[in-house]
Short mmCIF file of C-alpha atoms in Angstrom, two decimals:
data_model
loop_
_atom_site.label_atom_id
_atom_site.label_comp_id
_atom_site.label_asym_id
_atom_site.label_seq_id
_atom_site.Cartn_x
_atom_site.Cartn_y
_atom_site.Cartn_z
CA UNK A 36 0.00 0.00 0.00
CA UNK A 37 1.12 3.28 -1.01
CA UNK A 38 1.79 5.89 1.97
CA UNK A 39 0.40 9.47 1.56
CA UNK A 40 2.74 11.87 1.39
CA UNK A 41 3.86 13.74 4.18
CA UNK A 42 3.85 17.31 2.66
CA UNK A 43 0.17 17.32 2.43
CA UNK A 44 -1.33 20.18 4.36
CA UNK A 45 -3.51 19.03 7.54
CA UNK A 46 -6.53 20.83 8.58
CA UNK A 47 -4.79 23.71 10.13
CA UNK A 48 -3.76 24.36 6.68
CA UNK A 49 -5.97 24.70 3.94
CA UNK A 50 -3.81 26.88 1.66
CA UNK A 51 -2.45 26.04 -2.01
CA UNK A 52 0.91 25.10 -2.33
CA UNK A 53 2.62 27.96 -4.17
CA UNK A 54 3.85 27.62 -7.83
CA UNK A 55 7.33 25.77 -7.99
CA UNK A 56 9.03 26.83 -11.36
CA UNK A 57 11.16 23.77 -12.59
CA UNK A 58 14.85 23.32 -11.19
CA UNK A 59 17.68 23.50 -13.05
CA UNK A 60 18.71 20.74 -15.12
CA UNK A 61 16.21 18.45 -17.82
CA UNK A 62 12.62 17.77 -16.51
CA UNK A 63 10.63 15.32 -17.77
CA UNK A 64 7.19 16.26 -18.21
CA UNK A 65 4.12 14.41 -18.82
CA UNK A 66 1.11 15.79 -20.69
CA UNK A 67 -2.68 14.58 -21.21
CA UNK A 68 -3.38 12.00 -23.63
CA UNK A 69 -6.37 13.32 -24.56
CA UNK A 70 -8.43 16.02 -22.07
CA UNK A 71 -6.64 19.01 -21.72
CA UNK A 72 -7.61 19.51 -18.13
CA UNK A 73 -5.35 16.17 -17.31
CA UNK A 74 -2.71 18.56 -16.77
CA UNK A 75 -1.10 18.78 -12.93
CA UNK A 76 -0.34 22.00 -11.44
CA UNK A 77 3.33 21.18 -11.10
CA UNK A 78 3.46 20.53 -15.18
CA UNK A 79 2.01 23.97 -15.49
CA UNK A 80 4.66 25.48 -12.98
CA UNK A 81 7.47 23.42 -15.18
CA UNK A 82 6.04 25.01 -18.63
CA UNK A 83 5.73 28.40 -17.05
CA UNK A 84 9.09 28.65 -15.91
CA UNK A 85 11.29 26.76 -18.35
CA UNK A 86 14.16 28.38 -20.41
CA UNK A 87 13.44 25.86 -23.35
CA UNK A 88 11.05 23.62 -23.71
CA UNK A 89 11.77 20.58 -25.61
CA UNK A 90 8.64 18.57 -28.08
CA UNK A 91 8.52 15.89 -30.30
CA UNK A 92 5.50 18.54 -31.81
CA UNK A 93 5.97 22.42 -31.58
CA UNK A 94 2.48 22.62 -32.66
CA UNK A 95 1.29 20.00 -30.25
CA UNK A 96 2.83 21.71 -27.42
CA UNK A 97 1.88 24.83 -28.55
CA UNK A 98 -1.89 24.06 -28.51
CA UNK A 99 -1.56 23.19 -24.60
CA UNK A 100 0.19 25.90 -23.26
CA UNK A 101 -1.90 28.69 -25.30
CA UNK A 102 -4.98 26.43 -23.29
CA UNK A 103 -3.36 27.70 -20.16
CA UNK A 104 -2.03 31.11 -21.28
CA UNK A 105 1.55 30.14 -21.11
CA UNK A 106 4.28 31.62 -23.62
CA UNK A 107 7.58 30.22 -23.60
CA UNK A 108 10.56 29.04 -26.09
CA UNK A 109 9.77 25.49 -27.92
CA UNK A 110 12.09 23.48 -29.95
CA UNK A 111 11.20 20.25 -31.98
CA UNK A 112 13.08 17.53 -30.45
CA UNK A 113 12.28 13.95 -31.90
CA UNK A 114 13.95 10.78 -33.32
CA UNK A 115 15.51 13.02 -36.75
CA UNK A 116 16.92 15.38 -34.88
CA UNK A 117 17.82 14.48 -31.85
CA UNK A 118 21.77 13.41 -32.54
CA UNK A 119 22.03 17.19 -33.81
CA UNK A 120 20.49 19.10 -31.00
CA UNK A 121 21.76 16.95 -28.06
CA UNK A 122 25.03 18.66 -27.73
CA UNK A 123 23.32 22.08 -27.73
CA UNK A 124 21.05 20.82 -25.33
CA UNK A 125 23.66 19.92 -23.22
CA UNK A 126 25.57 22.41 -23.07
CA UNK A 127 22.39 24.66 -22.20
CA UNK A 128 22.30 22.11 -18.91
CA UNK A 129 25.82 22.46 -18.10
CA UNK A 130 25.36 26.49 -18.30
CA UNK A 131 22.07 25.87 -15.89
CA UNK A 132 19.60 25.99 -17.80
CA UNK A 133 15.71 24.56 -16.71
CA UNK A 134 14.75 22.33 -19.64
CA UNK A 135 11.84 21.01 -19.96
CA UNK A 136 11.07 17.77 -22.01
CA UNK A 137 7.86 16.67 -23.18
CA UNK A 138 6.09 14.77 -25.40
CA UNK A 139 2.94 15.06 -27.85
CA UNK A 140 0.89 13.29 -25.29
CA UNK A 141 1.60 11.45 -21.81
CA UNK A 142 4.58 10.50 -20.30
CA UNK A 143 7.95 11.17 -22.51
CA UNK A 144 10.18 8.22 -23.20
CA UNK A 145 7.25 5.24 -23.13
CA UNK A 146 7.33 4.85 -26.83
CA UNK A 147 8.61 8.69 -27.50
CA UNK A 148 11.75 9.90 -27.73
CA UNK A 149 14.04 10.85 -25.33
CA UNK A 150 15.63 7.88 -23.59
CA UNK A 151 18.97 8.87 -25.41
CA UNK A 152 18.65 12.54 -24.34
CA UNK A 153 17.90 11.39 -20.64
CA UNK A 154 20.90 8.95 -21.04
CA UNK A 155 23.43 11.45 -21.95
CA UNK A 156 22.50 13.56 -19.50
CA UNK A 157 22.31 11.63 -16.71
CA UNK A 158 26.40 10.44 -17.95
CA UNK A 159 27.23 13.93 -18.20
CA UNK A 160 26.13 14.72 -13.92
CA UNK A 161 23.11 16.59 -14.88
CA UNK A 162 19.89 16.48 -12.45
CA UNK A 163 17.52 14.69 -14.43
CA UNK A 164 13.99 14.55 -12.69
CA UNK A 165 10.32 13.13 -14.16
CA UNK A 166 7.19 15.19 -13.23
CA UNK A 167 4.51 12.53 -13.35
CA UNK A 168 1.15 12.52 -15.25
CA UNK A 169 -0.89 11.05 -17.68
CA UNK A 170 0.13 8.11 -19.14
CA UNK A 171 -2.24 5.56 -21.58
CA UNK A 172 -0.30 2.16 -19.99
CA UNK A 173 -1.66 2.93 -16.90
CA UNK A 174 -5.27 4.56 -17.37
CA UNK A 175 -5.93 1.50 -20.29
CA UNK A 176 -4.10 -0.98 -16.99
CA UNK A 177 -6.20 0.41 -14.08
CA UNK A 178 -10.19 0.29 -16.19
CA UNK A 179 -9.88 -2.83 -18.21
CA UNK A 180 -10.39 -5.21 -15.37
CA UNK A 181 -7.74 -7.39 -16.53
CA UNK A 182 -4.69 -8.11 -13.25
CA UNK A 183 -2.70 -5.29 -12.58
CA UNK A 184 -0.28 -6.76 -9.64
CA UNK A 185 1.85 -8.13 -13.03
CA UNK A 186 1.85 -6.25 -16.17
CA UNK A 187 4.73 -6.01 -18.84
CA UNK A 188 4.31 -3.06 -21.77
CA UNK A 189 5.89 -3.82 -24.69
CA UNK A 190 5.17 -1.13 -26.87
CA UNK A 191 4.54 -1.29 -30.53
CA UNK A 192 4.06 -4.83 -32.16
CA UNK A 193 6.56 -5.55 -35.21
CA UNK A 194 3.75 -4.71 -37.99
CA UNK A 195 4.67 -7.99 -39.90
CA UNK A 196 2.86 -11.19 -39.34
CA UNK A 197 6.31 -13.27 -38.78
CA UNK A 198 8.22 -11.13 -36.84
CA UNK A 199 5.19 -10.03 -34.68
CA UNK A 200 4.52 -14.08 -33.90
CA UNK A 201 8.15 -14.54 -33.26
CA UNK A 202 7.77 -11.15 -30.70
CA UNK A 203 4.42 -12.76 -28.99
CA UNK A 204 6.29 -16.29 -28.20
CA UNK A 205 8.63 -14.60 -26.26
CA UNK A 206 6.05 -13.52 -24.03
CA UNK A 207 4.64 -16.11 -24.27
CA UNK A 208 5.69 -17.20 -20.57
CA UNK A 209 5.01 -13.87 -19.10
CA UNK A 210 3.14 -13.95 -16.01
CA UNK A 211 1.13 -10.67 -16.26
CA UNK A 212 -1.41 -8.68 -18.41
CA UNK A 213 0.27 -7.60 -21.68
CA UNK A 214 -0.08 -4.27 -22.49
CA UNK A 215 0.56 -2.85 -26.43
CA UNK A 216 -0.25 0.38 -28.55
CA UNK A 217 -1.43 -0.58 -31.71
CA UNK A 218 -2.59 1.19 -35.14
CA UNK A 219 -6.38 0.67 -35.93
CA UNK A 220 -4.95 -0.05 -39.00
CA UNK A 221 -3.15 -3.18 -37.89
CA UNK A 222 -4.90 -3.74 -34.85
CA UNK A 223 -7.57 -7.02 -36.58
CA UNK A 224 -4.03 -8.97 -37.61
CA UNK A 225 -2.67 -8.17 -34.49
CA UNK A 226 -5.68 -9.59 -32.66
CA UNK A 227 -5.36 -12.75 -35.08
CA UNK A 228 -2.11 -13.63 -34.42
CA UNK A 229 -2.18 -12.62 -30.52
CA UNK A 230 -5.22 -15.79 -30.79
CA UNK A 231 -3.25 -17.43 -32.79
CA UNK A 232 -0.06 -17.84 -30.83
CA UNK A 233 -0.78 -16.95 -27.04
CA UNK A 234 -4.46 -18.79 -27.43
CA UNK A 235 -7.48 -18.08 -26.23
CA UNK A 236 -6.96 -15.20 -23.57
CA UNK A 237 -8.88 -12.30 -22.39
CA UNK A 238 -8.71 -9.43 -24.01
CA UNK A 239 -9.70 -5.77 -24.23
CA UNK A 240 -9.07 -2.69 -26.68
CA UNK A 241 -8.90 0.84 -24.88
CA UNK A 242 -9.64 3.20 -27.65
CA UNK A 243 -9.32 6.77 -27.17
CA UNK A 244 -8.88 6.91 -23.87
CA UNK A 245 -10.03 10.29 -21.75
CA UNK A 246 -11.48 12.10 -24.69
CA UNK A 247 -14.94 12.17 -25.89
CA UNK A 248 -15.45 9.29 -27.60
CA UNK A 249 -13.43 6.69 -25.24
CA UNK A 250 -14.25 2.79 -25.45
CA UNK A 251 -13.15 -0.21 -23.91
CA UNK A 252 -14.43 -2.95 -26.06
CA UNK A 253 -13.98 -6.58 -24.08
CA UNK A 254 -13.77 -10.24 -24.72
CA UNK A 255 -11.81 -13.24 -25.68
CA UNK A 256 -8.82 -12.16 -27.92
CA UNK A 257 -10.47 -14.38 -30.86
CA UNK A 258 -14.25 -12.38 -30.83
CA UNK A 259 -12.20 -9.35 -30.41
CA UNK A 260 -10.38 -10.17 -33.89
CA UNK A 261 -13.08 -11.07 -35.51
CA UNK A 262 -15.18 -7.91 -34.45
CA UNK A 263 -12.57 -5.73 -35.88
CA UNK A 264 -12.22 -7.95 -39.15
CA UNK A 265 -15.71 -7.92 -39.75
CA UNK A 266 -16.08 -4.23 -39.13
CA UNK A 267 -13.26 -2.41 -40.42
CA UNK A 268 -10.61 -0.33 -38.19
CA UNK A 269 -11.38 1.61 -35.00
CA UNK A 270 -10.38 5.51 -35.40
CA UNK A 271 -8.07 6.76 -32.53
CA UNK A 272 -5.29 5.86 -30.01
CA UNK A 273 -5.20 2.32 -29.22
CA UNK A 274 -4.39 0.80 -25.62
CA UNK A 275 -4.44 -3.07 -25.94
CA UNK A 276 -4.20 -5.14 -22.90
CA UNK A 277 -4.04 -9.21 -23.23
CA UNK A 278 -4.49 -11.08 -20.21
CA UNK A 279 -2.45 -13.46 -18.70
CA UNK A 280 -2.18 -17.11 -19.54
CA UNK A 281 -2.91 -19.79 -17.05
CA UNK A 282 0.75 -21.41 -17.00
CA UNK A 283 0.09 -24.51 -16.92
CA UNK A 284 1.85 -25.76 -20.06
CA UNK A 285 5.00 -23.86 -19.34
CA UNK A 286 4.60 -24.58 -15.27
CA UNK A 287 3.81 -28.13 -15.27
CA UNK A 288 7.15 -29.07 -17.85
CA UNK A 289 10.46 -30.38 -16.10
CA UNK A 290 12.75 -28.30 -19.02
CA UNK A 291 15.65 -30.41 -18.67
CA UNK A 292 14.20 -33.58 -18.16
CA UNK A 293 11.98 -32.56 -21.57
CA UNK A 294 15.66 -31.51 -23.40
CA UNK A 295 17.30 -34.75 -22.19
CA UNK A 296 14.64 -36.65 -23.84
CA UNK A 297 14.25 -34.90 -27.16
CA UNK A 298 18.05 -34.79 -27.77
CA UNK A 299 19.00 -38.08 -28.67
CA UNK A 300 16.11 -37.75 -31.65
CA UNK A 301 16.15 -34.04 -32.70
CA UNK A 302 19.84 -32.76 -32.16
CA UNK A 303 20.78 -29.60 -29.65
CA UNK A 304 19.09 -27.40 -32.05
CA UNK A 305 15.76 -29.37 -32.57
CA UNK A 306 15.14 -30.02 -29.06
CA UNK A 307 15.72 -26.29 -27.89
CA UNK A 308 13.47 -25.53 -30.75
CA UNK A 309 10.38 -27.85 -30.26
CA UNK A 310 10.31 -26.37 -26.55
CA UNK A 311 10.52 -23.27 -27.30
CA UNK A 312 7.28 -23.46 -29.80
CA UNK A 313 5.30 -25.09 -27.13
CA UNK A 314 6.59 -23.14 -23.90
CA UNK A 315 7.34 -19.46 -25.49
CA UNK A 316 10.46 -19.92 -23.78
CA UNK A 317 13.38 -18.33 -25.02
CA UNK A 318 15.14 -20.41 -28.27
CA UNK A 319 18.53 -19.11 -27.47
CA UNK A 320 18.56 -19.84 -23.88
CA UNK A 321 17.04 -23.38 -24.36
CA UNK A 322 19.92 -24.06 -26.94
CA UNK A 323 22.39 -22.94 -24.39
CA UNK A 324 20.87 -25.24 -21.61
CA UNK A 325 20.47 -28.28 -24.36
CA UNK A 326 24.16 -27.91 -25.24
CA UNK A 327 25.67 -28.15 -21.33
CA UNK A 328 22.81 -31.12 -21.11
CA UNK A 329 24.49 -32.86 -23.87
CA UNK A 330 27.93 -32.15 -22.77
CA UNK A 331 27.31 -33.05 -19.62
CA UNK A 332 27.74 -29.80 -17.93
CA UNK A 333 24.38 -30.20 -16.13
#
């Protein structure tokens, strides 16, 4: 259980903390994915009182601060540019600078840019500190009534059907709710081979979350797929959230007593393989463990 924090005024106190402009050195700062009035107060102060402020859309960023009446110097910073401006950027924090980071909507970094900015700075001894907010992971994760103790976010899925089954079988195993943004475009195949390869699971798509039109559709992964298939693809921002498997094909297997057995027939390579397709366990790893089985290492 989370503790509340200790700075919260009592009831002796009923006055409003007092604006804290950002302090020197990069601040990461997340903005709403949707509703402009998921904004916190801090952000605001962070916005109002940066030196530069750094987004992935000028004209994104732009749009929220003239919604708060807040002026201030904005520079693109995404994936294109981002080897080119670092340095400047840099040397703007070394001079002691407040720089503020954010992206076109939610938290910077979770599928954005900026991990290689934050990386750099953090080598160079700046003060690097995140400002948290809204974030579509965790407002798809906490409605969709799917577990939440276990998650693991994975981002994007490869857009090709081969290399998007070969990502899904490595999570296969996972013991948690997995949590994706997807393209309407894509999102039907996706669904397909999610069904396909992970099996029948729960599902649910989180579709343009906090704005007007928001949706959470729900079901088994394989209605979901068909749904989409059979009625073309969903406008908006997608959130989608598998459920967890049961385990107990990868649980109940005794891996090296299942390699020692399939060695002598299929070879290092074969065995290592054939568990792999039925576990989602890791083909490299199960080679490496097949070959000290067979050598005797283990």
């Amino acid at each position: 259980m989370t503790e509340p924090p200790s700075h919260i005024p009592g009831k002796a106190s009923r006055r409003a903390p007092a604006p804290q402009p950002p302090e020197p050195g990069l601040n990461i700062v997340s903005t709403p994915i949707g509703n402009l009035r998921d904004i916190t107060l801090r952000a605001l102060d962070a916005l109002a009182g940066a030196d530069r402020i750094l987004a992935e859309d000028t004209r994104v960023a732009r749009k929220l601060m003239d919604a708060y009446g807040i002026s201030g110097k904005v520079l693109p910073y995404h994936d294109h540019n981002g080897a080119k401006v670092r340095p400047e950027i840099l040397e703007a924090l070394e001079a002691g600078e407040r720089i503020v980071l954010v992206s076109d909507a939610g938290t910077p970094l979770i599928s954005d840019p900026g991990y290689k900015l934050v990386r750099e700075a953090v080598e160079a001894g700046h003060p690097v500190r995140a400002l948290p907010g809204a974030s579509a992971l965790l407002t798809g994760l906490a409605a969709a009534g799917l577990p939440s103790d276990a998650f693991f976010f994975s981002g994007f899925l490869p857009p090709r059907t081969g290399t998007r089954k070969n990502r899904l079988k490595e999570m296969a195993s996972i013991p948690g709710t997995l949590v994706f943004y997807e393209s309407g475009l894509r999102l039907a195949a996706s669904l397909a081979d999610i069904s396909s390869v992970l099996g029948e699971r729960e599902a649910v798509v989180a579709r343009e979350l906090t704005k007007k039109f928001e949706e959470f559709r729900r079901g088994p992964v394989a209605d979901l797929a068909t749904f989409y298939a059979e009625n073309g693809a969903p406008r908006g921002e997608i959130t989608l959230l598998i459920g967890p498997g049961d385990g107990a094909e990868s649980a109940s297997i005794d891996i090296d007593a299942e390699l020692r057995a399939l060695i002598p027939g299929l070879g290092v390579k074969g065995a290592a393989a054939k568990i792999a397709d039925a576990t989602g366990l890791n083909k490299r790893e199960l080679y490496a463990r097949a070959q000290m089985i067979k050598d005797g290492k283990a």
